[in-house]
mmCIF file of C-alpha atoms in Angstrom:
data_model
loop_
_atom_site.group_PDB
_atom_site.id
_atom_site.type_symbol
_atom_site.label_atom_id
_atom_site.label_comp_id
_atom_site.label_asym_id
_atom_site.label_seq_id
_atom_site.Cartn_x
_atom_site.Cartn_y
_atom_site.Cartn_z
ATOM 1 C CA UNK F 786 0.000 0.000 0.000
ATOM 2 C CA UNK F 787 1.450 3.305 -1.017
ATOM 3 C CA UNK F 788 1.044 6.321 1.283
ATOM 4 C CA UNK F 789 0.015 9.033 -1.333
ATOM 5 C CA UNK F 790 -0.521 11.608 1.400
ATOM 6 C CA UNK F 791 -1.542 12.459 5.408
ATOM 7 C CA UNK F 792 -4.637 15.173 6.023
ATOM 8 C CA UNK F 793 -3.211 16.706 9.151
ATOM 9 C CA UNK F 794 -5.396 18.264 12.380
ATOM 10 C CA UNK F 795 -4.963 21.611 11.519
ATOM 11 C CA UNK F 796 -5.456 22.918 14.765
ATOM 12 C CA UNK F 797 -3.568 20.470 16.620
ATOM 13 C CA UNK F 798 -0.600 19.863 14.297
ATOM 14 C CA UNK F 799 -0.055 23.535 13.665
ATOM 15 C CA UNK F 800 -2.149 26.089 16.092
ATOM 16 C CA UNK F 801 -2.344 29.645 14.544
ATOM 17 C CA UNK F 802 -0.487 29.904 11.383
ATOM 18 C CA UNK F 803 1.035 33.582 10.880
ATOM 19 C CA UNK F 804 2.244 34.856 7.134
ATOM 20 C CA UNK F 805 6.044 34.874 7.691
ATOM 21 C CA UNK F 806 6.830 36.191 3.892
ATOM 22 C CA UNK F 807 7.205 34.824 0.383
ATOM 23 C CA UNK F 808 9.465 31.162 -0.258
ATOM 24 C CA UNK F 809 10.276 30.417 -3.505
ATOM 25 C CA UNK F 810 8.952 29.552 -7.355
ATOM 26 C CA UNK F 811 9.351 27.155 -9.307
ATOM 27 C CA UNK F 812 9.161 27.620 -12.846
ATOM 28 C CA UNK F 813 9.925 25.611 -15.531
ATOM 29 C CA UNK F 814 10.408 26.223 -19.976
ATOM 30 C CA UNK F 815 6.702 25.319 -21.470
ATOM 31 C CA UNK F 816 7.296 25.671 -25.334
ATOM 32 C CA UNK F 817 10.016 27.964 -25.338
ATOM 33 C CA UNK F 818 8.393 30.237 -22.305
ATOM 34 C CA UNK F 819 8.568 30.531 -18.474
ATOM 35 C CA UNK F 820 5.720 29.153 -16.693
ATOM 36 C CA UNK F 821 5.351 29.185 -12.959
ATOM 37 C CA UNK F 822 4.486 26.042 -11.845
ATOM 38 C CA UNK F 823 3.670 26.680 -7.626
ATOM 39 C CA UNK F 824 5.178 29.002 -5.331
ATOM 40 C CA UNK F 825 5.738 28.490 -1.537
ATOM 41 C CA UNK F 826 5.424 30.882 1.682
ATOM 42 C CA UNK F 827 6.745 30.795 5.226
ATOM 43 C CA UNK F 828 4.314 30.626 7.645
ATOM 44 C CA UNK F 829 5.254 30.613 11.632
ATOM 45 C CA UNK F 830 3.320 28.208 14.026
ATOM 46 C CA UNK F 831 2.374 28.887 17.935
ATOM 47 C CA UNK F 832 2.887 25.181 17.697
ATOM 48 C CA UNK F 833 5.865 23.810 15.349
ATOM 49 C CA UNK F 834 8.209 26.341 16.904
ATOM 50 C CA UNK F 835 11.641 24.971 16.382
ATOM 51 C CA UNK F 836 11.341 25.905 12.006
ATOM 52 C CA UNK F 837 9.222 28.231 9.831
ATOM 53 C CA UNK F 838 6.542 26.180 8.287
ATOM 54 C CA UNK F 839 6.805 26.057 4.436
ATOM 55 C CA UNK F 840 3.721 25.454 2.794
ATOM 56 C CA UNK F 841 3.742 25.361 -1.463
ATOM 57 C CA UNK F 842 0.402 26.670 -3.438
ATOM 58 C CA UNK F 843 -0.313 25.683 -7.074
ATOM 59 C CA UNK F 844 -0.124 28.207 -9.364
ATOM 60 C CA UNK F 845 -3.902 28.722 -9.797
ATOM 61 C CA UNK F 846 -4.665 30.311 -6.982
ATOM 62 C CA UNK F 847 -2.139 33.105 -8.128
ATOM 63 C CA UNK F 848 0.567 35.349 -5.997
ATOM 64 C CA UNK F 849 -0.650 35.753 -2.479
ATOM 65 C CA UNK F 850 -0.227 38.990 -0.613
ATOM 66 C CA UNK F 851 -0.649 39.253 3.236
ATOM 67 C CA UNK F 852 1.262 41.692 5.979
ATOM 68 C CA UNK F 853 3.939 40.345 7.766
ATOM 69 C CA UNK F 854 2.387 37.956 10.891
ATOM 70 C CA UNK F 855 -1.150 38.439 9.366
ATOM 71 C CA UNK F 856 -3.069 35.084 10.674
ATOM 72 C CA UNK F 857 -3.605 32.626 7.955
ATOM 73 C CA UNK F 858 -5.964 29.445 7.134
ATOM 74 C CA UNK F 859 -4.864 26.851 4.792
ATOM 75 C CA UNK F 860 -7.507 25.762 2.194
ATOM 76 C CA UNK F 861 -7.015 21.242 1.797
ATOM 77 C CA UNK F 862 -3.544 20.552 3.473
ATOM 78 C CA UNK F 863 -1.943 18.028 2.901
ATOM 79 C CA UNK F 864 1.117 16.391 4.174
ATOM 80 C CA UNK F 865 3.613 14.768 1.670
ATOM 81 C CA UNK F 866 6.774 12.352 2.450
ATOM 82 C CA UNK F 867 9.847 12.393 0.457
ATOM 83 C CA UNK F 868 12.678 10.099 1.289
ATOM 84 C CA UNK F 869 16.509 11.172 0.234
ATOM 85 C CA UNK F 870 19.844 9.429 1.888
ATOM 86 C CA UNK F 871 23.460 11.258 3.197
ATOM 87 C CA UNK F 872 25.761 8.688 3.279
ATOM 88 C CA UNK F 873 24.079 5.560 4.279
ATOM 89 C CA UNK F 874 21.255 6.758 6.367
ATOM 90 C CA UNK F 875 18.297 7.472 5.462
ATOM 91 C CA UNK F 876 15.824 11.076 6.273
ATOM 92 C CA UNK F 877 12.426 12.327 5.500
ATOM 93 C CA UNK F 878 11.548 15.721 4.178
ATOM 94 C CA UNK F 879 7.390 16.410 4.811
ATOM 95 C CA UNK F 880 6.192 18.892 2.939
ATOM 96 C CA UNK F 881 3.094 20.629 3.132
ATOM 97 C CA UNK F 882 0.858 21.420 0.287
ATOM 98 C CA UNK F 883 -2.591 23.327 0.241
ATOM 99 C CA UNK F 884 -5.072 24.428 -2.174
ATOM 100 C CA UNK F 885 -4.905 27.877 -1.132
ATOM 101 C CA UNK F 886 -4.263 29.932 1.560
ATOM 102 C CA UNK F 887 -6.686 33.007 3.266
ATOM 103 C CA UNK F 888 -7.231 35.335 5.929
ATOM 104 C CA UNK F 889 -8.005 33.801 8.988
#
């Protein structure tokens, strides 16, 4: 059985989510042009304390604009896993992806 994703308990996995600023974009060439494919934003957690959360939008919901520490709602979270290796052990990387993102 393959684990495609995990719908997390917003409120107890992650508290009050604040906007924390923009992350990155990824674009990529689509017949000879630049097309943005998501972009991610730093969010900041009253619960995950120790790191910024990242969370990555598709592109359809456009380039969101909130003030710095403005509370935020995530639209459809989901949690991803990936797997990579350094040296011969082996780490996790979740990542968090949402359908959109709105003023709490």
């Amino acid at each position: 059985m393959e684990l495609k994703y995990v719908i997390p308990n917003m409120e107890k996995t992650f508290g009050n989510l604040e906007y924390a600023g923009e992350g990155k974009v990824e674009q990529r060439r689509i017949n000879g042009r630049m097309t943005t494919l998501s972009r991610s934003y730093n969010l900041y957690s009253d619960i995950q304390r120790a790191d910024d959360i990242e969370v990555i939008l598709p592109q359809e919901v456009g380039e969101k604009f909130f003030e710095h520490e403005e509370k935020v709602k995530l639209v459809n979270a989901k949690i991803t896993a990936e797997g990579y290796k350094i040296g011969d052990r082996g780490f996790t990387k979740y990542i968090l992806h949402a359908d959109d993102m709105v003023k709490a």
